[in-house]
Short mmCIF file of C-alpha atoms in Angstrom, two decimals:
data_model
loop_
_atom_site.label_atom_id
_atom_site.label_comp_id
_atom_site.label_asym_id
_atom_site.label_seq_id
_atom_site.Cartn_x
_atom_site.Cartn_y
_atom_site.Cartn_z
CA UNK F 1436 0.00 0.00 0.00
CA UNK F 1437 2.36 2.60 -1.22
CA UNK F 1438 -0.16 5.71 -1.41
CA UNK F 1439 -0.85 8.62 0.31
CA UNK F 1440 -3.46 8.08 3.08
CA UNK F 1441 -4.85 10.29 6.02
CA UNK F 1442 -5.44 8.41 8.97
CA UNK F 1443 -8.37 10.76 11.39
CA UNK F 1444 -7.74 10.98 15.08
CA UNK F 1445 -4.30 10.47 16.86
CA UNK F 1446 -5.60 8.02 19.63
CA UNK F 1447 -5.03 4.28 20.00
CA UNK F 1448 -6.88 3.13 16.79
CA UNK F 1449 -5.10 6.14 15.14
CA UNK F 1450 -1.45 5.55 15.95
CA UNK F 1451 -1.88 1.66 14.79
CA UNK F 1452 -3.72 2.32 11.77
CA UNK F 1453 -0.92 5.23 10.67
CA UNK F 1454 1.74 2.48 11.74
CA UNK F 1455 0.28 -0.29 10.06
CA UNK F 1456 0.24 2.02 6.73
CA UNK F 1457 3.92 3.28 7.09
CA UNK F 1458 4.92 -0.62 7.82
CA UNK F 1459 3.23 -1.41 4.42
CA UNK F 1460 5.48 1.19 2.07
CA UNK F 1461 2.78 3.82 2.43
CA UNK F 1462 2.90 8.35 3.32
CA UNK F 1463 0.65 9.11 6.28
CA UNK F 1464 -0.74 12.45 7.07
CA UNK F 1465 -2.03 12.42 10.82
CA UNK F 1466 -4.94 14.53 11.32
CA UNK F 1467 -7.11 16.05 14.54
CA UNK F 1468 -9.17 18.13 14.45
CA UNK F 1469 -7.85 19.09 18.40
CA UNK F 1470 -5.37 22.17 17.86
CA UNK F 1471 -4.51 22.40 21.58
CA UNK F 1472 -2.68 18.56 20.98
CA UNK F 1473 1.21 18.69 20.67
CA UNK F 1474 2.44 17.60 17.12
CA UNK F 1475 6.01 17.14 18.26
CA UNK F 1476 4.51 14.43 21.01
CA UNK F 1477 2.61 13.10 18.17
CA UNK F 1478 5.37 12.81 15.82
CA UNK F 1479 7.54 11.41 18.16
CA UNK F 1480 5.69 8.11 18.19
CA UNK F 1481 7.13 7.57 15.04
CA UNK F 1482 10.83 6.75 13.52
CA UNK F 1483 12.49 10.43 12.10
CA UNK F 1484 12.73 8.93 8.82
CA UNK F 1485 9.15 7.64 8.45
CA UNK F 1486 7.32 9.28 6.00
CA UNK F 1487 4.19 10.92 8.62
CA UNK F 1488 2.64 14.59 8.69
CA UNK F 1489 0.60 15.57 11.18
CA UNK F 1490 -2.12 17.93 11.00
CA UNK F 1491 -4.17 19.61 13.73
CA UNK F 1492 -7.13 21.78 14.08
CA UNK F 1493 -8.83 22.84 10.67
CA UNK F 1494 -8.56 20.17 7.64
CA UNK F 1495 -7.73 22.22 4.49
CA UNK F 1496 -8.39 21.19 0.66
CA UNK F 1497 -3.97 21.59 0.89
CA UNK F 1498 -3.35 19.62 3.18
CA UNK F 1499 -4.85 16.52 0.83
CA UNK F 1500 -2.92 17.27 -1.94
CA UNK F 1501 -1.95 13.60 -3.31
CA UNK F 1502 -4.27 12.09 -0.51
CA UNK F 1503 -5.59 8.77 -2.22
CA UNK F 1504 -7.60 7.53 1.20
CA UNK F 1505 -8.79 8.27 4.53
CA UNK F 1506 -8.79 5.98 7.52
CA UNK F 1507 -11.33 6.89 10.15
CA UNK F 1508 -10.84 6.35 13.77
CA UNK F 1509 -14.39 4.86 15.22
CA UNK F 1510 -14.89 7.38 17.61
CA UNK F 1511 -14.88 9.89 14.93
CA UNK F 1512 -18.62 10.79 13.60
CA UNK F 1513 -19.24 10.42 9.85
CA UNK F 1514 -20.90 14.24 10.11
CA UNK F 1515 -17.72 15.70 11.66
CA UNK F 1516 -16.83 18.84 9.87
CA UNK F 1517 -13.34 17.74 8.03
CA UNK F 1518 -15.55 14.61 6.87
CA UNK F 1519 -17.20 17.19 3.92
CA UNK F 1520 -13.77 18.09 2.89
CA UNK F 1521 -12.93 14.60 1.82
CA UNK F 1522 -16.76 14.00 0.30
CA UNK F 1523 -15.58 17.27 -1.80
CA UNK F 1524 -12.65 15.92 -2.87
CA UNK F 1525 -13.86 12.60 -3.39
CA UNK F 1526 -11.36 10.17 -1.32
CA UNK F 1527 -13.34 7.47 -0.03
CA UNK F 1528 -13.15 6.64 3.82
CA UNK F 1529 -12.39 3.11 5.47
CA UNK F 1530 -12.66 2.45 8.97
CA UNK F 1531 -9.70 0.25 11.34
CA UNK F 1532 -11.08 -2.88 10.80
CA UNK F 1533 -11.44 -2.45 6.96
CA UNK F 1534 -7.62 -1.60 6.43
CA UNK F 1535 -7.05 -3.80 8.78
CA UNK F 1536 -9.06 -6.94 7.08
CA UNK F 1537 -7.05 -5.76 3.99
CA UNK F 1538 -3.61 -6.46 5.27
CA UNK F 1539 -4.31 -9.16 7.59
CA UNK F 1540 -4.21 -13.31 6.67
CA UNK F 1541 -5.74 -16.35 8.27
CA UNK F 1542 -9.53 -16.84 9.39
CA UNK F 1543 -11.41 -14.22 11.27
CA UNK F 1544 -14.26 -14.25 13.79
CA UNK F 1545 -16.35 -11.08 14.18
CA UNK F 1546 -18.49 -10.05 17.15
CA UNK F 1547 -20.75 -7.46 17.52
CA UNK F 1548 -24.17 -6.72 19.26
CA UNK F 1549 -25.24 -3.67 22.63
CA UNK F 1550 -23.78 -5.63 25.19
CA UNK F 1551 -21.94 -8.57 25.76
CA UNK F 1552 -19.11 -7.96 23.05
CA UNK F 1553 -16.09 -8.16 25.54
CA UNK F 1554 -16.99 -11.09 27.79
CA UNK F 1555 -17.86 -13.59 24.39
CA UNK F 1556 -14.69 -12.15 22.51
CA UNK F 1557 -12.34 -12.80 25.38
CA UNK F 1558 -13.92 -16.37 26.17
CA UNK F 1559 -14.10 -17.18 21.78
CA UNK F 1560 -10.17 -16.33 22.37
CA UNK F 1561 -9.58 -18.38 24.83
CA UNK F 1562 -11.73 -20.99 23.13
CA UNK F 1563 -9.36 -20.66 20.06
CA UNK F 1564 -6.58 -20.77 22.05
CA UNK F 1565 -7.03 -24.13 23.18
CA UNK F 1566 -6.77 -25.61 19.63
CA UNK F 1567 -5.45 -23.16 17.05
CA UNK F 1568 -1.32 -22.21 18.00
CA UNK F 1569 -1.44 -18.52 16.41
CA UNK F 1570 -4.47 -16.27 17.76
CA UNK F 1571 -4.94 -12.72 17.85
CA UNK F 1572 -7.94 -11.28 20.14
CA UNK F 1573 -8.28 -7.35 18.98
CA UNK F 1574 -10.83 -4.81 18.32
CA UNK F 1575 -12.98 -2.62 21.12
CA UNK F 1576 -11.40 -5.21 23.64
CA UNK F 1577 -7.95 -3.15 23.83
CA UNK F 1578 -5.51 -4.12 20.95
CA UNK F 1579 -6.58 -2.57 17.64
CA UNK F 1580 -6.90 -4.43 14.72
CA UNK F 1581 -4.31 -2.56 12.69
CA UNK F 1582 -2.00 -3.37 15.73
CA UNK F 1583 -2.20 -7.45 14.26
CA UNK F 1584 -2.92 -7.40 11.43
CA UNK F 1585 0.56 -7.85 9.81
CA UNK F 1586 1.57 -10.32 12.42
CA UNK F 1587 -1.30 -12.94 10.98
CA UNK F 1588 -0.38 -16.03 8.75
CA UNK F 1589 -2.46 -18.09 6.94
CA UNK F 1590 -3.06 -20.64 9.62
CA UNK F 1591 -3.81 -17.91 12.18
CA UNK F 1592 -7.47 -17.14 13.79
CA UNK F 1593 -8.18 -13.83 14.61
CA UNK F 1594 -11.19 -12.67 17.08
CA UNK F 1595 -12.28 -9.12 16.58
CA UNK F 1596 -14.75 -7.25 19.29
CA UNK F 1597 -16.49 -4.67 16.15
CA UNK F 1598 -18.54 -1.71 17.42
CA UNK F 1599 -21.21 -0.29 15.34
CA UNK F 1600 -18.90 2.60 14.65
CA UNK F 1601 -16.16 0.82 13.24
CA UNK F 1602 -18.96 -1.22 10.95
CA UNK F 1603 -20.45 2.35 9.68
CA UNK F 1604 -17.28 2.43 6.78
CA UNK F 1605 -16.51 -1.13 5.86
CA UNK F 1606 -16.30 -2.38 2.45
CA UNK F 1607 -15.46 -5.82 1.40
CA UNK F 1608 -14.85 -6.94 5.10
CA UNK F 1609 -15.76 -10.78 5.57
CA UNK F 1610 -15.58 -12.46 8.62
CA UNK F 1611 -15.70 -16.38 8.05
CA UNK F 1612 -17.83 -16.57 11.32
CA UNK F 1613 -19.73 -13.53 12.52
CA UNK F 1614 -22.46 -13.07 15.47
CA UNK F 1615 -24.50 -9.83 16.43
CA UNK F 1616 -25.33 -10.79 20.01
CA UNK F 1617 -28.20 -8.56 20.62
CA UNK F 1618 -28.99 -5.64 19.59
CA UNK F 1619 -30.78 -2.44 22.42
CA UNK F 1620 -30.93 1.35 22.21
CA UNK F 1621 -27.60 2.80 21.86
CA UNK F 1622 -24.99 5.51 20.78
CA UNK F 1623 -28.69 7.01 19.40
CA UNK F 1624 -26.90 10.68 19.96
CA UNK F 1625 -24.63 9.34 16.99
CA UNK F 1626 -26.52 6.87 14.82
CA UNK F 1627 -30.24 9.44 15.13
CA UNK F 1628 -32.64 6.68 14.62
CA UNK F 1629 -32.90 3.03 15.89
CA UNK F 1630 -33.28 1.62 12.40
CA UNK F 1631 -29.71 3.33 11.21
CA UNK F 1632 -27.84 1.67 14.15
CA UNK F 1633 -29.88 -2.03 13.45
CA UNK F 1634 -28.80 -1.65 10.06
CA UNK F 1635 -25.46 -0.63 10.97
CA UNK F 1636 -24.91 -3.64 13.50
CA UNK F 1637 -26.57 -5.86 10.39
CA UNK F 1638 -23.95 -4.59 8.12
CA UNK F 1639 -21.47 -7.44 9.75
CA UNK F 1640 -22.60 -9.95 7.16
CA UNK F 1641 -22.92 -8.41 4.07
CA UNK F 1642 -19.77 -9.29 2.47
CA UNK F 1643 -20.97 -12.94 3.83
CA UNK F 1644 -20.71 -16.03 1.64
CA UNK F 1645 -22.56 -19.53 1.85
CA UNK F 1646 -19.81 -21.00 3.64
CA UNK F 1647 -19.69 -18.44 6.26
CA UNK F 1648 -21.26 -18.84 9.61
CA UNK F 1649 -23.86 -16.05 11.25
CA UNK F 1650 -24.52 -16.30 15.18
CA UNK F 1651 -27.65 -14.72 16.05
CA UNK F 1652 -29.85 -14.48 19.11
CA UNK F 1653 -33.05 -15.79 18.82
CA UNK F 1654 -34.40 -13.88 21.71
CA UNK F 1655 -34.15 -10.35 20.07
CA UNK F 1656 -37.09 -9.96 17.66
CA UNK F 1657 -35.04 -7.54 15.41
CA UNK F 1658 -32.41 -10.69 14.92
CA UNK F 1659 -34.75 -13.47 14.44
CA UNK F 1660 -36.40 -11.84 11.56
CA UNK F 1661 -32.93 -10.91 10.61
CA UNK F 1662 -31.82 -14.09 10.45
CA UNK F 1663 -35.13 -15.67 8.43
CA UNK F 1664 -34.24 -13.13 5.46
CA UNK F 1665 -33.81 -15.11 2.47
CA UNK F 1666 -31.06 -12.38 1.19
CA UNK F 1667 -28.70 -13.66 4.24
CA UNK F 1668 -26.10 -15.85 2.66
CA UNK F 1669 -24.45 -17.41 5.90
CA UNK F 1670 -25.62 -20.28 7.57
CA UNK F 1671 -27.52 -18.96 9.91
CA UNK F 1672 -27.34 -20.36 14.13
CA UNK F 1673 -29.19 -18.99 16.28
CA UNK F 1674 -29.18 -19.59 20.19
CA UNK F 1675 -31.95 -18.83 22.98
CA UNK F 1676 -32.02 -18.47 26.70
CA UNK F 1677 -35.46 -18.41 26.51
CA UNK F 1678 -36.47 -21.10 23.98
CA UNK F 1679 -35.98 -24.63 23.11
CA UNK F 1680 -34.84 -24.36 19.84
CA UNK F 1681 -35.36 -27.31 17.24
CA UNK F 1682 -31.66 -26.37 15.40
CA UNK F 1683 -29.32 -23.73 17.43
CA UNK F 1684 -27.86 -23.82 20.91
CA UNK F 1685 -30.59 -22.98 23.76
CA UNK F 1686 -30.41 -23.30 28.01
CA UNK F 1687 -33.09 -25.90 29.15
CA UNK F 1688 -33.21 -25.19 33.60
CA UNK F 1689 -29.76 -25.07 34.26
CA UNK F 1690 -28.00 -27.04 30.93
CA UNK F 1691 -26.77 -25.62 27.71
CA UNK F 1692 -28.25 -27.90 25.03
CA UNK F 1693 -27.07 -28.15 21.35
CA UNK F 1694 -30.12 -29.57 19.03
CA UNK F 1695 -28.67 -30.57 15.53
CA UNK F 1696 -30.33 -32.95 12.65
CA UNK F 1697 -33.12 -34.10 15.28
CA UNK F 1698 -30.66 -35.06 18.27
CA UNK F 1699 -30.64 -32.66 21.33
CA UNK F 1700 -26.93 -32.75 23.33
CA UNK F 1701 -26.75 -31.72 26.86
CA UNK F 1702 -23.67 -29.76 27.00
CA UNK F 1703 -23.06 -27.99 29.93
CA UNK F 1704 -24.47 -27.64 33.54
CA UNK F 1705 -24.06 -23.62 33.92
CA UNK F 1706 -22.67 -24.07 37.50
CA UNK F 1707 -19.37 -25.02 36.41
CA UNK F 1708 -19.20 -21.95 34.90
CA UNK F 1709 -17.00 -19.15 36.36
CA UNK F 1710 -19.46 -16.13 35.25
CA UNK F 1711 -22.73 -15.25 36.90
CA UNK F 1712 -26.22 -14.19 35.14
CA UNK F 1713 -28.22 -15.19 31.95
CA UNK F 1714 -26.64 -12.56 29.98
CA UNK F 1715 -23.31 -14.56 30.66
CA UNK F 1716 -25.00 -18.39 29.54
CA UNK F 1717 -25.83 -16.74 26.37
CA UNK F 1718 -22.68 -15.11 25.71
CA UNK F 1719 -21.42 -18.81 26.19
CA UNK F 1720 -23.45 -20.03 24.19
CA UNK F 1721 -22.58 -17.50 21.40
CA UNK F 1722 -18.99 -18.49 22.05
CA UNK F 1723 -19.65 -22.15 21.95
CA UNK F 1724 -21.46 -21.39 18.76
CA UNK F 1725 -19.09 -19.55 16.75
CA UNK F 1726 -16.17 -21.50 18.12
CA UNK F 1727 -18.01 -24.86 16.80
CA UNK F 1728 -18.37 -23.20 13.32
CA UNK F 1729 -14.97 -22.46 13.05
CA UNK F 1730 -13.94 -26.00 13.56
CA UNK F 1731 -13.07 -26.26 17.67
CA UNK F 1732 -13.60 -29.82 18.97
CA UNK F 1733 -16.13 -29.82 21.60
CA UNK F 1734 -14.17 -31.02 24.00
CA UNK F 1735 -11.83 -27.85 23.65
CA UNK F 1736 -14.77 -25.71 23.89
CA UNK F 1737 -16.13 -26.59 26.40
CA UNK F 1738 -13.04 -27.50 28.97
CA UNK F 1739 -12.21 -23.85 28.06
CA UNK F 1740 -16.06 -22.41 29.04
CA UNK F 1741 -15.30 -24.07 32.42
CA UNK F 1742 -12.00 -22.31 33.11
CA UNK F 1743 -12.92 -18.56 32.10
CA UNK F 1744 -13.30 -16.18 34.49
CA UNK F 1745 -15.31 -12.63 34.42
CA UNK F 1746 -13.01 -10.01 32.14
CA UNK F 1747 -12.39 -6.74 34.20
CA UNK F 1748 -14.77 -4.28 34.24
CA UNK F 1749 -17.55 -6.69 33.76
CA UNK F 1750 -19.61 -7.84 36.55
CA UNK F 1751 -16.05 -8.37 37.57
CA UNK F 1752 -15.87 -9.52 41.71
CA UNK F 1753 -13.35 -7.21 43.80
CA UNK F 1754 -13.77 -8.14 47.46
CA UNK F 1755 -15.33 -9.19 50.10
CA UNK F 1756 -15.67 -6.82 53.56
CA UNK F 1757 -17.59 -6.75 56.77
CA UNK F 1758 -20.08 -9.02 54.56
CA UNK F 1759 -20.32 -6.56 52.18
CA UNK F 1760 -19.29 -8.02 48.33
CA UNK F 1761 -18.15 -5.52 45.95
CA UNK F 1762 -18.88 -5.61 41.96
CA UNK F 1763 -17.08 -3.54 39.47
CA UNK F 1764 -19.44 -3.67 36.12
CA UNK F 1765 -17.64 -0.02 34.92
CA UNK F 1766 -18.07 -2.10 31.01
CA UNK F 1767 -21.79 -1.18 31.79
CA UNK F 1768 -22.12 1.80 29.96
CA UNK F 1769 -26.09 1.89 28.62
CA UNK F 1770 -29.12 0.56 30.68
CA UNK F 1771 -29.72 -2.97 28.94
CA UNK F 1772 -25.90 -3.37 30.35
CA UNK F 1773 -27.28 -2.25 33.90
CA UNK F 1774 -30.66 -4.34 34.06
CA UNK F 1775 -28.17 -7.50 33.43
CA UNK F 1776 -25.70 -6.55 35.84
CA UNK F 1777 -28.46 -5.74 38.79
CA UNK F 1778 -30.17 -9.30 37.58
CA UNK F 1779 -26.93 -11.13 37.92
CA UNK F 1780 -26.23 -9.99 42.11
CA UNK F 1781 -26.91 -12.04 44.24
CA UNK F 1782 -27.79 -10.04 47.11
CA UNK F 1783 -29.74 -6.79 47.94
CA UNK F 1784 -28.20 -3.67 45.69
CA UNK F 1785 -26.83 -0.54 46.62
CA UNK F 1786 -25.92 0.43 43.14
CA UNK F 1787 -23.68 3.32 41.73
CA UNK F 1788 -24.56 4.45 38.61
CA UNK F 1789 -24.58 8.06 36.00
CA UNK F 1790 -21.99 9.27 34.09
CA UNK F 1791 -22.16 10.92 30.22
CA UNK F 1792 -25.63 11.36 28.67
CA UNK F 1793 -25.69 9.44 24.93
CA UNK F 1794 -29.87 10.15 24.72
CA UNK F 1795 -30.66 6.78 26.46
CA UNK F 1796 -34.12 6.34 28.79
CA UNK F 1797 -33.51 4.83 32.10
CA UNK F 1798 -37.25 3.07 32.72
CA UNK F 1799 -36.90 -0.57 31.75
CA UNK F 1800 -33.56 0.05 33.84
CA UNK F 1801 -35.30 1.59 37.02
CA UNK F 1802 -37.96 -0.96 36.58
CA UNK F 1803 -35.89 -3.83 36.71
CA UNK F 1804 -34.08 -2.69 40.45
CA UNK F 1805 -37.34 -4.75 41.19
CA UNK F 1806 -36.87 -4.51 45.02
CA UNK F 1807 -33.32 -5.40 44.82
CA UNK F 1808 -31.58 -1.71 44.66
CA UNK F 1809 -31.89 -0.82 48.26
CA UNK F 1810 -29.96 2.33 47.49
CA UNK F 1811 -29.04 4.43 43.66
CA UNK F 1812 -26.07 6.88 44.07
CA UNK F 1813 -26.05 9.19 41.50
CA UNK F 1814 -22.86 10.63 39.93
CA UNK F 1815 -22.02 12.64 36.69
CA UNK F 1816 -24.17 14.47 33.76
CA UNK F 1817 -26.89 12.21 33.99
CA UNK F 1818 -28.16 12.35 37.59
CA UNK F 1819 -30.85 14.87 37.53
CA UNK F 1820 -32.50 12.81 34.48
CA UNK F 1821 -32.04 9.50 35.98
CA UNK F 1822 -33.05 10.84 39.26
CA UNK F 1823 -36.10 12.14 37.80
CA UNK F 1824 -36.56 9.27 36.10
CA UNK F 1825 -36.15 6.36 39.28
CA UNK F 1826 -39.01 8.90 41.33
CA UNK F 1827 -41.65 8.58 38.29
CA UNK F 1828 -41.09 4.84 38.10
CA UNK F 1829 -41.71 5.18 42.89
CA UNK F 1830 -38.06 4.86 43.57
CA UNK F 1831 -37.06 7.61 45.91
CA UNK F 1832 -34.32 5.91 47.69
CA UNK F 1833 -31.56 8.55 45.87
CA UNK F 1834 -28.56 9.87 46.85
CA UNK F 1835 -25.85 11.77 44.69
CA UNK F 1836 -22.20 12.17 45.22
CA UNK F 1837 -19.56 14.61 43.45
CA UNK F 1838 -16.57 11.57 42.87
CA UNK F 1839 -16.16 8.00 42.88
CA UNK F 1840 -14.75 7.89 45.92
CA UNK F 1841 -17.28 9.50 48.07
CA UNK F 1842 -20.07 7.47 46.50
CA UNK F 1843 -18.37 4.52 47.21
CA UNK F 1844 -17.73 5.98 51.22
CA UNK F 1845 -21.33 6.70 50.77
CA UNK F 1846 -22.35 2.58 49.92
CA UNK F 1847 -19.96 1.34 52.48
CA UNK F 1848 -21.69 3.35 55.09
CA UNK F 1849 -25.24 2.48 54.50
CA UNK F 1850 -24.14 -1.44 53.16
CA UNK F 1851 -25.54 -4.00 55.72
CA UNK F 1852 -24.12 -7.45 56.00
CA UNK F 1853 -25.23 -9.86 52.64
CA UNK F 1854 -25.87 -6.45 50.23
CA UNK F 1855 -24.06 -6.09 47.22
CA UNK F 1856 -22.15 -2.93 46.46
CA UNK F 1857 -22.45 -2.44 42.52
CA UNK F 1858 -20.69 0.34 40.24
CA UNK F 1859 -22.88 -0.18 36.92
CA UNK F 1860 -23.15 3.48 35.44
CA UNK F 1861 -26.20 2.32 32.59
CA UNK F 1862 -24.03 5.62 31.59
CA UNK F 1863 -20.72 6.59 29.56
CA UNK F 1864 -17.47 7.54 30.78
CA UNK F 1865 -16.79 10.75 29.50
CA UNK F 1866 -16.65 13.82 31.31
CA UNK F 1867 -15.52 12.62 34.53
CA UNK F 1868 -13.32 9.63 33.45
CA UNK F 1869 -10.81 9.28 29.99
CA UNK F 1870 -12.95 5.69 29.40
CA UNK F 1871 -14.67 3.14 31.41
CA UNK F 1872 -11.58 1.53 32.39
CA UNK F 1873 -10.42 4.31 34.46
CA UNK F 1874 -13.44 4.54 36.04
CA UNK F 1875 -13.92 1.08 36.70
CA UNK F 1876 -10.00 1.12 38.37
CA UNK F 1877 -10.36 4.45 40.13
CA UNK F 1878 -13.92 2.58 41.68
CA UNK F 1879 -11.59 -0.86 42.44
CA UNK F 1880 -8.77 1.69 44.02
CA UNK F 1881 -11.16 2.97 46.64
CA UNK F 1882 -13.03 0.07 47.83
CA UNK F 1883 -9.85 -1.21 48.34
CA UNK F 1884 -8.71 2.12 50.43
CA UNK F 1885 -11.54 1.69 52.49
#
């Protein structure tokens, strides 16, 4: 790839993508639209003799000149000012994953869906892991596509967490196995309507061949009409906590049962699991699913269920004291996230929660604390309207707090013995925390000061 490319935005995606480009023989121009960054910094992430500009504040019509191709970071909107330059100019835009799909080799697995994304890629990774010898896990999970993608052979199996905003400027990317694990309100401040962002988190499969492999949940209306379109290529599986499915992978009591050409399989007792809540058996079975299709032996699959434990940030334990257990679900950053975090306790709730407004509604959310939620501390933009919210829907027990750590001084105080002391925010990061990891470690780093 020897051309001229503009890579948008100079964070994590950004810097791998604009690597990834110079690796492959190609001239990078660097571009944010932040003026206040420091271009020497910037630059100096890169060897002195690599061919990289960088370009801050105001995109001009000059500072394409040659410019064959932009790659778009996902957290960049497609209606961001600098976008109508390039429309102007006609260069097309890719996202990440499509330049990285481009330069990458082996088989790939593609997950997407609300909620769930990072607990079924980690455990499909580990799943790989105990059969293939090269795998790559990358995407929304931490390690950028780009970052792999020229470290991939053909025998290799990469597993890629995709958000919706990475999927808005794909091309010809084809994963061989693909699943959208559900799909619930979301990022609606950038995608406008509901139907854009279905279509957007639809959008997975339709480079899809015959002898590709779609996982789909048969509980979300949206996806089992999805998957009944007779335009899908893939071989469609489906899988159902909620259902006994004639074909697909489905929980019957406390068993995860495969039902294939008439036989039905008990696979799996969900109690030697090491994750809690139904959210959790059917990212398993998602996992178990996809890892199938891509040609794991059972056996592998499901030893490798039985030994995963919770990824941080995700209904993720942290300790134990005067009776008191504390949960760090900081990866819950919308309300369907919340309701399955607050169904998963197992103990009366005092639950921290607010953070950066994205447009979501909090009343399946506030309806779900269903007795449980003894007490809601309130932090960040959000408060007033999800305080406003809880006392429509009769919950009045309320309290807000100006930081992390006095809200979690605040549960310690008013935890009894047996309660459950939960940080899931139903809420983004931003604002008050650089992403939900920080605020899930800043939350971990004062329990533990208590």
């Amino acid at each position: 790839m020897s051309q001229k490319v503009i890579v948008a935005g100079t964070g994590k995606s950004g810097i791998a993508a604009a690597r990834l480009l110079l690796d492959m023989g190609g001239e990078v121009v660097l571009y944010d639209s932040n003026a206040a960054l420091d271009k020497g910094e910037i630059r100096g992430k890169f060897g002195q003799k690599e061919k990289i500009e960088v370009v801050l504040g105001v995109l001009k019509r000059t500072d394409l000149l040659g410019v064959e191709l932009c790659v778009i970071s996902p957290g960049i909107p497609l209606d961001a000012p600098f976008v109508s330059v390039l429309a102007d100019m006609k260069i097309p835009i890719w996202s990440e994953i499509q330049l990285a799909y481009q330069c990458a080799k082996g088989k790939l697995i593609a997950i997407t869906g609300t909620n769930g994304k990072t607990t079924t890629t980690a455990l499909t990774g580990e799943i790989m892991k105990s059969f293939y010898k090269d795998v790559h896990v990358v995407g929304n999970i931490g390690v950028p596509y780009t970052e792999e993608a020229l470290a991939t052979e053909d025998d290799s199996v990469t597993v890629a967490e995709v958000s919706s905003f990475q999927l808005e400027t794909i091309m010809d990317f084809r994963p061989n196995v693909s699943a959208i694990l559900n799909i619930t309100p979301d990022h609606l401040n950038r995608h406008k309507t509901m139907e854009c962002y279905i279509a957007v988190k639809e959008s997975i499969t339709m480079n899809q061949k015959k002898e590709d492999t779609c996982v789909l949940n048969y509980d979300d209306p949206v996806l089992r009409e999805f998957g009944k379109r007779k335009d899908l290529e893939p071989q469609v599986i489906f899988f159902s906590s909620r259902e006994t499915l004639e074909e697909g992978y489905y929980l019957d009591g406390d068993h995860i049962v495969r039902a294939h050409g008439g036989k039905k399989e008990k696979l799996l007792d969900v109690h030697e699991m090491q994750i809690l809540g139904r959210h959790n058996y059917e990212n398993a079975m998602a996992a178990i699913a996809m890892s199938a299709a891509a040609g794991v032996p059972m056996k592998n699959i499901l030893e490798a269920v039985k030994q995963f434990k919770a990824v941080e940030h995700r209904i993720e334990f942290v300790l134990e004291r005067a009776g008191v257990k504390y949960y760090n679900d900081s990866k819950g950053t919308n309300p369907d996230a919340a309701i399955q975090a607050v169904k998963a306790m197992p103990g009366p709730i005092l639950l921290i929660a607010g953070g950066y407004d994205k447009g979501s509604t909090y009343d399946e959310w506030i309806e779900s604390f269903d007795g449980k939620v003894k007490h809601l501390v309130l932090i960040g933009q959000t408060r007033e309207k999800i305080s406003q919210c809880a006392r429509e829907h009769g919950f009045k027990d309320i309290m807000y707090a100006e930081d992390m750590a006095e809200a979690v001084h605040v549960c310690a105080s008013y935890a009894d013995r047996g309660d459950c002391v939960l940080l899931s925010p139903a809420c983004a990061s931003w604002g008050m925390f650089k992403d939900y990891e920080e605020r899930g470690r800043i939350f971990k780093e004062c329990v533990r000061g208590l």
